[in-house]
Amino acid sequence: MPLLSRDSLAAGAFDVAHMAGAPRLPVTILQIGDGNFLRGFVDWMVDVANGAGLMSAGVAVAQPLDQGVAGLLNAQEGLYTVLLRGIERGAAVESRRVVSCVSEALNPYAEWDRMLALATSPALRFLVSNTTEAGIADLVEPYTPGACQQSFPAKVAALLHARFTALGGTPESGLVLLPCELIEANGAKLKRIVLAHAKRWGLESGFAAWVEAHNHFLNTLVDRIVPGYPRDEAAALGVAWGYEDPLAVAGEPFHVWVIEGPAALAEEFPLHKAGLNVVWTDDLKPYRTRKVRILNGAHTAGALAAFVAGVDTVKGMMDDATLSAYLNTVMFGEIVPFVPLPDTERQDYARTIMERFGNPHIRHELIAISLNSVSKWQVRVLPSLKDYAAAHGEAPDGLSFSLAALLRFYKGTTAADGTCSGSRDSGPYPIRDDAAALTALSGAWVAHGDDPAALVDAVLSNAALWGEDLTRIPGLAHRTATHLAVIEERGMRGALEALVS
């Protein structure tokens, strides 16, 4: 079976959407990150905009680590397939596109000179990244201008300094940086660390002034689920497509990229004009609140109850009549009304999220969502619960149940090596959180396991755990203790059935 190539794509050998001619375009975007998400999100968007004649942007993909897919990308001339499948307005949708905007790929640890050449090219305008949430970290390291820096912000600092030196620090030589790491104020944090490196390395003061004045570190918010290579279907898909693609990326159709930046930059990066869900704004906070409370909050509110009830995936949760009824009640009755956006917008977003949860092509494991659930519940669920309590005088029933389900999920035993495990009907499962959370909850179960009210009071009053004393929220401790008692008596499924009946 043939592999993808630019010549075969340009000649029309394959019936698939792509940019006409599949040209290798001059690099205007340097991308640090070679994973599924960037290839199925940013590069896909750039390719769509290129195909619409709105841009003529080539992307150079740099591995963030010494190991990556640069070699595979170059072997396939930068080409790969993005397969999008899901549910939209109740109907199954599917699309496929071969992305050709990747002009080259490299390993900066082995090809630092090439990385510097790209960074100092006058044609370069944008730097995009996704190095995971832990990537934007201020790690002290020496300046090594002849070799690749280790951390991501240090790489950026070194590349910008090389550009400043080569191009004279002119205003027009500044870059637009679009970090896609899932942390709050990602652009502002990256800028702060870059400047910290410059100071520690003793770089000339003019460099810091140029970074401040002429480089745009934009805060962004990204959202698309991109599971990656469809391994289980690869052979069948290859037969159907007429070509083999070991770099194919599967994802969901839904996508949104919110960028906090000036309108003038939007005109330079006009993805929004290509029919893509890209929002340029001067205030990212309402969009972050929408995502954290509705998408992430619903995940956290439902995942632990569903898992203990015997369900393994988000799709399974939506297919279960009892669990989906619970999630609908929580979503539309207790979360959505308190998101600070127009009602039509928040309702539409919530309905889209429920469809995404039910996507048959996405396998999202609930046990993966359970990681660090104490801090997740505090950030994602607690604000909605407090807003509801302020409006109604007492905590909501459904979100109080989610807290009881969390306590039940954390009912476990701790091994000598510090690992903790819980148990459900189908067997044991790992409980993964920081040491303080595991110690607090396991200690509460040991001390008060036969008294749900005392257990709830001990855990909720632990301000170190939640950032405040949750027993002060009217009705929360009572509702949570009542639900936990029913869970202990009837099991999680029995308690859920009683709740939604």
Coordinates of C-alpha atoms in Angstrom, one line a residue:
M1 CA 0.0 0.0 0.0
P2 CA 1.4 3.4 -0.9
L3 CA 2.5 6.0 1.6
L4 CA 1.6 9.7 1.4
S5 CA 3.8 11.9 -0.7
R6 CA 3.5 15.5 -1.8
D7 CA 3.7 14.5 -5.5
S8 CA 1.0 11.9 -5.2
L9 CA -1.2 14.2 -3.2
A10 CA -0.8 17.0 -5.8
A11 CA -1.5 14.6 -8.6
G12 CA -4.9 13.7 -7.1
A13 CA -3.9 10.1 -6.3
F14 CA -6.0 10.1 -3.1
D15 CA -9.6 11.2 -2.6
V16 CA -9.0 13.4 0.5
A17 CA -9.2 17.1 1.4
H18 CA -5.9 18.9 1.3
M19 CA -4.3 22.2 0.2
A20 CA -4.2 22.2 -3.6
G21 CA -0.8 21.2 -4.9
A22 CA 0.5 20.4 -1.4
P23 CA 3.4 22.9 -1.7
R24 CA 6.2 23.1 0.8
L25 CA 5.7 26.6 2.1
P26 CA 8.4 29.0 3.6
V27 CA 8.5 28.7 7.4
T28 CA 6.7 31.5 9.3
I29 CA 5.7 29.4 12.3
L30 CA 8.2 27.6 14.6
Q31 CA 6.4 25.0 16.7
I32 CA 7.9 23.5 19.8
G33 CA 5.9 20.3 20.3
D34 CA 5.4 17.4 18.0
G35 CA 2.5 15.6 19.8
N36 CA -1.0 14.6 18.7
F37 CA -2.6 17.7 20.0
L38 CA -0.6 20.3 18.1
R39 CA -0.7 18.3 14.9
G40 CA -4.5 17.7 15.2
F41 CA -5.3 21.3 16.4
V42 CA -2.9 24.1 15.5
D43 CA -1.3 22.6 12.3
W44 CA -4.7 21.4 11.1
M45 CA -6.1 25.0 11.5
V46 CA -3.1 26.5 9.8
D47 CA -3.5 24.1 6.9
V48 CA -7.2 24.9 6.6
A49 CA -6.4 28.6 6.5
N50 CA -3.6 28.0 3.9
G51 CA -6.1 26.1 1.8
A52 CA -8.6 28.9 2.0
G53 CA -5.9 31.4 0.7
L54 CA -5.9 33.3 3.9
M55 CA -2.3 32.4 4.8
S56 CA 0.8 31.0 3.2
A57 CA 2.4 29.6 6.4
G58 CA 4.9 26.8 6.6
V59 CA 5.5 25.2 10.0
A60 CA 8.7 23.9 11.3
V61 CA 8.1 21.3 14.0
A62 CA 10.7 20.9 16.8
Q63 CA 10.6 18.1 19.2
P64 CA 10.5 19.3 22.8
L65 CA 12.5 16.2 23.9
D66 CA 15.4 14.3 22.5
Q67 CA 12.9 11.5 21.5
G68 CA 10.0 12.4 19.2
V69 CA 8.5 12.0 15.7
A70 CA 10.6 14.5 13.7
G71 CA 12.3 11.6 11.8
L72 CA 8.9 10.1 10.9
L73 CA 7.5 13.4 9.8
N74 CA 10.5 14.1 7.6
A75 CA 10.3 10.6 6.1
Q76 CA 6.7 11.3 5.1
E77 CA 7.5 14.8 3.8
G78 CA 5.7 16.4 6.7
L79 CA 2.3 15.0 5.6
Y80 CA -0.2 13.2 7.8
T81 CA -4.0 12.7 8.0
V82 CA -6.3 14.3 10.6
L83 CA -9.5 12.2 11.0
L84 CA -12.3 13.9 12.9
R85 CA -15.3 12.0 14.1
G86 CA -18.1 12.8 16.5
I87 CA -21.7 13.9 17.2
E88 CA -23.0 17.4 16.3
R89 CA -26.6 18.3 16.9
G90 CA -27.5 14.7 17.3
A91 CA -26.0 13.5 14.0
A92 CA -22.8 11.6 13.4
V93 CA -20.2 13.6 11.5
E94 CA -16.8 12.7 10.0
S95 CA -14.2 14.5 8.0
R96 CA -10.6 13.8 6.8
R97 CA -7.8 16.1 5.7
V98 CA -4.2 15.5 4.8
V99 CA -2.2 18.3 6.5
S100 CA 0.7 19.6 4.4
C101 CA 1.7 22.8 6.2
V102 CA 4.6 21.1 8.0
S103 CA 7.6 22.1 5.9
E104 CA 10.2 20.4 8.1
A105 CA 10.7 18.7 11.4
L106 CA 13.8 18.6 13.6
N107 CA 15.4 17.4 16.8
P108 CA 16.9 20.5 18.4
Y109 CA 19.1 18.4 20.6
A110 CA 20.9 17.1 17.6
E111 CA 20.2 20.0 15.2
W112 CA 20.6 23.1 17.3
D113 CA 22.3 25.0 14.5
R114 CA 19.2 24.5 12.3
M115 CA 17.0 25.6 15.2
L116 CA 19.0 28.8 15.5
A117 CA 18.7 29.3 11.7
L118 CA 14.9 29.1 11.9
A119 CA 14.8 31.3 14.9
T120 CA 16.8 34.0 13.3
S121 CA 15.1 34.0 9.9
P122 CA 13.4 37.3 9.1
A123 CA 10.5 35.4 7.7
L124 CA 9.6 33.8 11.1
R125 CA 6.7 35.5 12.9
F126 CA 5.0 33.0 15.2
L127 CA 6.2 30.6 17.9
V128 CA 3.6 27.9 19.0
S129 CA 4.1 25.4 21.8
N130 CA 2.6 22.6 23.8
T131 CA 5.1 21.1 26.2
T132 CA 2.5 19.8 28.7
E133 CA 1.3 21.7 31.8
A134 CA 4.7 21.1 33.4
G135 CA 6.6 22.5 30.5
I136 CA 6.3 26.2 31.4
A137 CA 8.5 25.9 34.6
D138 CA 11.2 28.1 35.9
L139 CA 14.1 25.7 36.1
V140 CA 17.6 27.1 36.8
E141 CA 20.1 26.1 34.1
P142 CA 23.2 27.6 32.6
Y143 CA 23.2 29.4 29.3
T144 CA 24.5 27.1 26.5
P145 CA 24.4 29.1 23.3
G146 CA 26.2 26.4 21.4
A147 CA 23.8 23.6 22.4
C148 CA 20.1 23.1 23.0
Q149 CA 18.8 24.3 26.4
Q150 CA 16.9 21.8 28.5
S151 CA 13.7 23.4 29.6
F152 CA 11.2 24.9 27.3
P153 CA 11.3 28.5 28.6
A154 CA 15.1 28.4 28.5
K155 CA 14.9 27.3 24.8
V156 CA 12.7 30.2 24.1
A157 CA 15.0 32.6 25.9
A158 CA 18.0 31.3 24.0
L159 CA 16.2 31.5 20.6
L160 CA 14.9 35.0 21.2
H161 CA 18.4 36.1 22.2
A162 CA 19.9 34.7 19.0
R163 CA 17.2 36.5 17.0
F164 CA 17.8 39.7 18.9
T165 CA 21.6 39.5 18.2
A166 CA 21.2 38.5 14.5
L167 CA 18.5 41.0 13.5
G168 CA 19.6 43.9 15.6
G169 CA 16.7 44.1 18.1
T170 CA 14.4 45.9 15.6
P171 CA 10.7 46.3 16.4
E172 CA 9.7 44.3 13.4
S173 CA 11.9 41.4 14.4
G174 CA 9.8 40.6 17.4
L175 CA 7.7 37.4 17.5
V176 CA 4.1 36.4 18.4
L177 CA 4.2 33.6 20.9
L178 CA 1.2 31.4 21.3
P179 CA 1.7 28.8 24.1
C180 CA -1.0 26.1 24.2
E181 CA -0.1 24.6 27.5
L182 CA -3.1 24.1 29.7
I183 CA -2.2 26.5 32.5
E184 CA -3.7 29.9 33.4
A185 CA -2.0 33.0 31.9
N186 CA 0.3 30.7 29.9
G187 CA 1.7 33.5 27.8
A188 CA 2.4 35.9 30.8
K189 CA 4.0 33.1 32.7
L190 CA 6.3 32.1 29.8
K191 CA 7.3 35.7 29.4
R192 CA 8.1 36.1 33.1
I193 CA 10.4 33.0 33.0
V194 CA 12.1 34.0 29.8
L195 CA 13.0 37.4 31.4
A196 CA 14.2 35.6 34.6
H197 CA 16.6 33.4 32.4
A198 CA 17.9 36.6 30.7
K199 CA 18.6 38.2 34.1
R200 CA 20.3 35.0 35.5
W201 CA 22.4 34.6 32.4
G202 CA 23.5 38.2 32.5
L203 CA 22.3 39.0 29.0
E204 CA 22.5 42.7 27.9
S205 CA 19.7 45.0 29.1
G206 CA 18.7 45.8 25.6
F207 CA 17.5 42.2 25.1
A208 CA 15.1 42.3 28.0
A209 CA 13.8 45.7 26.7
W210 CA 13.2 44.2 23.2
V211 CA 11.4 41.2 24.7
E212 CA 9.1 43.4 26.7
A213 CA 8.4 45.9 23.9
H214 CA 8.4 44.0 20.7
N215 CA 7.4 40.4 21.4
H216 CA 3.9 39.4 22.1
F217 CA 3.4 36.6 24.7
L218 CA -0.3 35.9 24.3
N219 CA -2.5 34.0 26.8
T220 CA -4.5 31.3 25.1
L221 CA -7.1 28.7 25.9
V222 CA -7.4 25.5 23.7
D223 CA -9.9 22.8 23.6
R224 CA -10.1 19.7 21.5
I225 CA -9.8 16.0 22.4
V226 CA -7.1 14.4 20.2
P227 CA -6.6 10.8 21.2
G228 CA -4.0 10.3 18.4
Y229 CA -3.1 7.4 16.2
P230 CA -6.2 5.1 15.6
R231 CA -4.1 2.0 16.2
D232 CA -7.0 -0.5 16.4
E233 CA -8.5 0.7 13.1
A234 CA -5.3 1.5 11.2
A235 CA -5.4 -1.4 8.8
A236 CA -9.0 -1.0 7.9
L237 CA -8.6 2.8 7.5
G238 CA -5.6 2.3 5.2
V239 CA -7.7 0.0 2.9
A240 CA -10.5 2.5 2.9
W241 CA -8.3 5.5 2.2
G242 CA -6.0 3.8 -0.3
Y243 CA -2.8 4.8 1.5
E244 CA -0.9 3.9 4.6
D245 CA -0.3 6.7 7.2
P246 CA 1.6 5.8 10.4
L247 CA 1.3 9.4 11.5
A248 CA -2.5 9.7 11.2
V249 CA -4.2 11.6 14.1
A250 CA -7.8 11.0 15.2
G251 CA -9.7 13.6 17.1
E252 CA -13.1 15.1 17.7
P253 CA -14.7 17.7 15.4
F254 CA -15.2 20.2 18.2
H255 CA -12.5 22.8 18.6
V256 CA -12.0 26.2 20.1
W257 CA -8.9 28.4 20.4
V258 CA -9.4 31.6 22.5
I259 CA -6.5 34.0 22.1
E260 CA -6.1 37.1 24.3
G261 CA -4.5 39.7 22.0
P262 CA -5.0 42.8 19.9
A263 CA -7.1 42.9 16.8
A264 CA -4.0 43.8 14.7
L265 CA -2.4 40.4 15.4
A266 CA -5.6 38.6 14.6
E267 CA -5.3 40.0 11.0
E268 CA -1.8 38.5 10.8
F269 CA -3.1 35.1 12.0
P270 CA -6.6 35.0 10.5
L271 CA -7.7 31.5 11.3
H272 CA -11.0 32.9 12.4
K273 CA -11.7 33.9 8.8
A274 CA -11.4 30.3 7.6
G275 CA -14.6 29.2 9.4
L276 CA -12.6 27.9 12.4
N277 CA -13.7 28.4 16.0
V278 CA -10.9 30.8 16.9
V279 CA -11.8 33.7 19.2
W280 CA -9.7 36.8 19.6
T281 CA -10.5 38.7 22.8
D282 CA -9.2 41.2 25.3
D283 CA -10.4 39.1 28.2
L284 CA -9.9 35.4 28.4
K285 CA -11.3 34.9 31.8
P286 CA -15.0 34.2 30.9
Y287 CA -14.0 31.6 28.4
R288 CA -11.7 29.9 30.9
T289 CA -14.5 30.0 33.5
R290 CA -16.9 28.4 31.0
K291 CA -14.5 25.6 30.2
V292 CA -13.3 24.9 33.8
R293 CA -16.8 24.9 35.2
I294 CA -18.8 23.2 32.4
L295 CA -16.4 20.8 30.8
N296 CA -13.9 20.1 33.5
G297 CA -16.5 20.6 36.3
A298 CA -18.9 18.1 34.8
H299 CA -16.1 15.6 34.3
T300 CA -15.0 15.9 37.9
A301 CA -18.6 15.9 39.3
G302 CA -19.5 12.7 37.5
A303 CA -16.4 10.7 37.1
L304 CA -15.8 9.3 40.6
A305 CA -19.5 8.4 41.1
A306 CA -19.6 6.7 37.8
F307 CA -16.3 4.8 38.3
V308 CA -17.3 3.5 41.7
A309 CA -20.7 2.5 40.2
G310 CA -18.8 0.2 37.8
V311 CA -18.4 2.4 34.7
D312 CA -15.0 2.8 33.1
T313 CA -15.3 5.6 30.4
V314 CA -17.0 9.0 29.9
K315 CA -19.0 7.4 27.0
G316 CA -20.1 4.6 29.3
M317 CA -21.3 7.3 31.8
M318 CA -23.4 8.9 29.1
D319 CA -24.8 5.6 28.0
D320 CA -26.0 4.7 31.5
A321 CA -29.5 6.1 32.1
T322 CA -29.0 6.7 35.8
L323 CA -25.6 8.4 35.5
S324 CA -26.6 10.5 32.5
A325 CA -29.7 11.7 34.4
Y326 CA -27.5 12.7 37.3
L327 CA -25.1 14.5 35.1
N328 CA -27.9 16.4 33.2
T329 CA -29.3 17.6 36.5
V330 CA -25.9 18.8 37.8
M331 CA -25.0 20.3 34.5
F332 CA -28.1 22.3 33.6
G333 CA -29.5 22.9 37.1
E334 CA -26.4 23.5 39.2
I335 CA -23.4 24.5 37.0
V336 CA -24.6 26.3 33.9
P337 CA -26.8 29.0 35.5
F338 CA -23.7 30.4 37.4
V339 CA -21.3 30.7 34.5
P340 CA -20.8 34.4 33.8
L341 CA -21.8 34.5 30.1
P342 CA -25.1 35.1 28.3
D343 CA -27.5 32.3 28.9
T344 CA -27.8 31.2 25.3
E345 CA -24.0 30.9 25.0
R346 CA -23.6 28.9 28.1
Q347 CA -26.5 26.6 27.4
D348 CA -25.3 25.9 23.8
Y349 CA -21.8 25.2 25.1
A350 CA -23.1 22.8 27.7
R351 CA -25.2 20.9 25.2
T352 CA -22.1 20.6 23.0
I353 CA -20.2 19.3 25.9
M354 CA -22.8 16.6 26.6
E355 CA -22.5 15.5 22.9
R356 CA -18.8 15.4 23.2
F357 CA -19.0 13.2 26.3
G358 CA -21.1 10.7 24.2
N359 CA -18.7 10.6 21.2
P360 CA -18.4 6.9 20.4
H361 CA -14.9 7.5 18.8
I362 CA -13.3 8.9 22.0
R363 CA -12.3 6.5 24.8
H364 CA -11.7 8.7 27.9
E365 CA -11.0 6.6 31.0
L366 CA -12.6 7.7 34.2
I367 CA -9.7 6.5 36.2
A368 CA -7.5 8.9 34.3
I369 CA -9.9 11.8 35.2
S370 CA -9.7 10.8 38.8
L371 CA -6.0 11.8 39.1
N372 CA -5.6 14.6 41.8
S373 CA -9.4 14.8 42.3
V374 CA -9.2 16.8 45.5
S375 CA -7.6 19.8 43.9
K376 CA -9.7 19.3 40.8
W377 CA -12.9 19.4 42.8
Q378 CA -11.8 22.5 44.6
V379 CA -11.0 24.4 41.3
R380 CA -13.7 22.9 39.0
V381 CA -16.7 22.2 41.2
L382 CA -16.5 24.2 44.4
P383 CA -17.0 27.7 42.7
S384 CA -20.3 26.5 41.1
L385 CA -21.4 25.0 44.4
K386 CA -20.7 28.2 46.3
D387 CA -22.5 30.3 43.7
Y388 CA -25.5 28.1 43.9
A389 CA -25.5 28.3 47.7
A390 CA -25.2 32.1 47.6
A391 CA -28.2 32.2 45.3
H392 CA -30.4 29.6 47.0
G393 CA -29.3 29.7 50.6
E394 CA -28.0 26.2 50.7
A395 CA -25.7 23.8 48.8
P396 CA -27.1 22.0 45.8
D397 CA -28.0 18.4 46.1
G398 CA -26.2 17.0 43.0
L399 CA -22.8 18.7 43.6
S400 CA -23.0 17.8 47.3
F401 CA -23.4 14.2 46.1
S402 CA -20.3 14.6 44.0
L403 CA -18.4 15.4 47.1
A404 CA -19.8 12.4 48.9
A405 CA -18.7 10.3 45.9
L406 CA -15.2 11.7 46.1
L407 CA -15.0 10.7 49.7
R408 CA -16.1 7.2 48.9
F409 CA -13.7 7.0 46.0
Y410 CA -10.8 7.9 48.4
K411 CA -11.8 5.1 50.9
G412 CA -8.8 2.9 50.5
T413 CA -5.7 1.3 52.0
T414 CA -2.2 2.6 52.0
A415 CA 0.7 0.3 51.2
A416 CA 4.2 0.4 52.7
D417 CA 5.5 2.3 49.7
G418 CA 2.9 5.0 50.1
T419 CA 0.6 4.0 47.3
C420 CA -3.1 3.9 47.9
S421 CA -5.8 1.7 46.5
G422 CA -9.6 1.6 46.7
S423 CA -12.1 -1.1 45.9
R424 CA -15.3 -1.4 43.9
D425 CA -17.3 -4.4 42.9
S426 CA -15.1 -5.3 40.0
G427 CA -11.9 -5.1 42.0
P428 CA -9.2 -2.7 43.3
Y429 CA -8.2 0.6 41.7
P430 CA -5.4 3.1 42.3
I431 CA -6.0 6.3 44.2
R432 CA -3.5 8.9 42.9
D433 CA -3.2 12.3 44.6
D434 CA -0.6 14.3 46.5
A435 CA 0.6 12.9 49.9
A436 CA -1.3 15.5 51.9
A437 CA -4.7 14.7 50.3
L438 CA -4.2 10.9 50.6
T439 CA -3.1 11.2 54.3
A440 CA -6.0 13.5 55.2
L441 CA -8.7 11.3 53.6
S442 CA -7.3 7.9 54.6
G443 CA -6.9 9.2 58.1
A444 CA -10.5 10.4 58.2
W445 CA -11.7 7.0 57.1
V446 CA -9.6 5.2 59.7
A447 CA -10.9 7.5 62.5
H448 CA -14.5 7.9 61.4
G449 CA -15.3 5.1 58.9
D450 CA -18.4 4.1 60.9
D451 CA -19.8 7.6 61.3
P452 CA -20.4 9.5 58.0
A453 CA -21.3 12.7 59.7
A454 CA -18.1 12.8 61.7
L455 CA -16.0 11.8 58.7
V456 CA -17.6 14.6 56.6
D457 CA -17.1 17.1 59.3
A458 CA -13.4 16.2 59.7
V459 CA -12.7 16.3 56.0
L460 CA -14.7 19.4 55.1
S461 CA -13.3 21.5 58.0
N462 CA -9.8 20.8 56.8
A463 CA -8.9 24.2 55.4
A464 CA -5.5 23.0 54.3
L465 CA -7.2 20.6 52.0
W466 CA -9.7 22.9 50.4
G467 CA -8.3 26.3 50.9
E468 CA -11.2 27.1 53.3
D469 CA -13.6 25.5 55.8
L470 CA -16.3 23.9 53.7
T471 CA -18.5 23.3 56.7
R472 CA -19.3 27.0 56.6
I473 CA -21.2 26.6 53.3
P474 CA -24.9 26.3 54.3
G475 CA -26.2 22.7 54.0
L476 CA -23.1 21.2 52.5
A477 CA -21.9 19.1 55.4
H478 CA -25.4 17.8 56.1
R479 CA -26.2 16.9 52.5
T480 CA -22.8 15.3 51.9
A481 CA -23.0 13.2 55.1
T482 CA -26.6 12.1 54.1
H483 CA -25.4 11.1 50.7
L484 CA -22.3 9.3 52.0
A485 CA -24.5 7.3 54.4
V486 CA -26.7 6.1 51.6
I487 CA -23.7 5.3 49.4
E488 CA -22.3 3.1 52.3
E489 CA -25.7 1.4 52.8
R490 CA -26.8 0.9 49.3
G491 CA -23.7 1.2 47.2
M492 CA -22.9 3.9 44.7
R493 CA -25.4 2.8 42.1
G494 CA -28.2 2.4 44.6
A495 CA -27.5 5.9 46.0
L496 CA -27.5 7.4 42.5
E497 CA -30.8 5.7 41.6
A498 CA -32.3 7.1 44.8
L499 CA -31.0 10.5 44.0
V500 CA -32.4 10.7 40.4
S501 CA -35.7 8.9 41.1

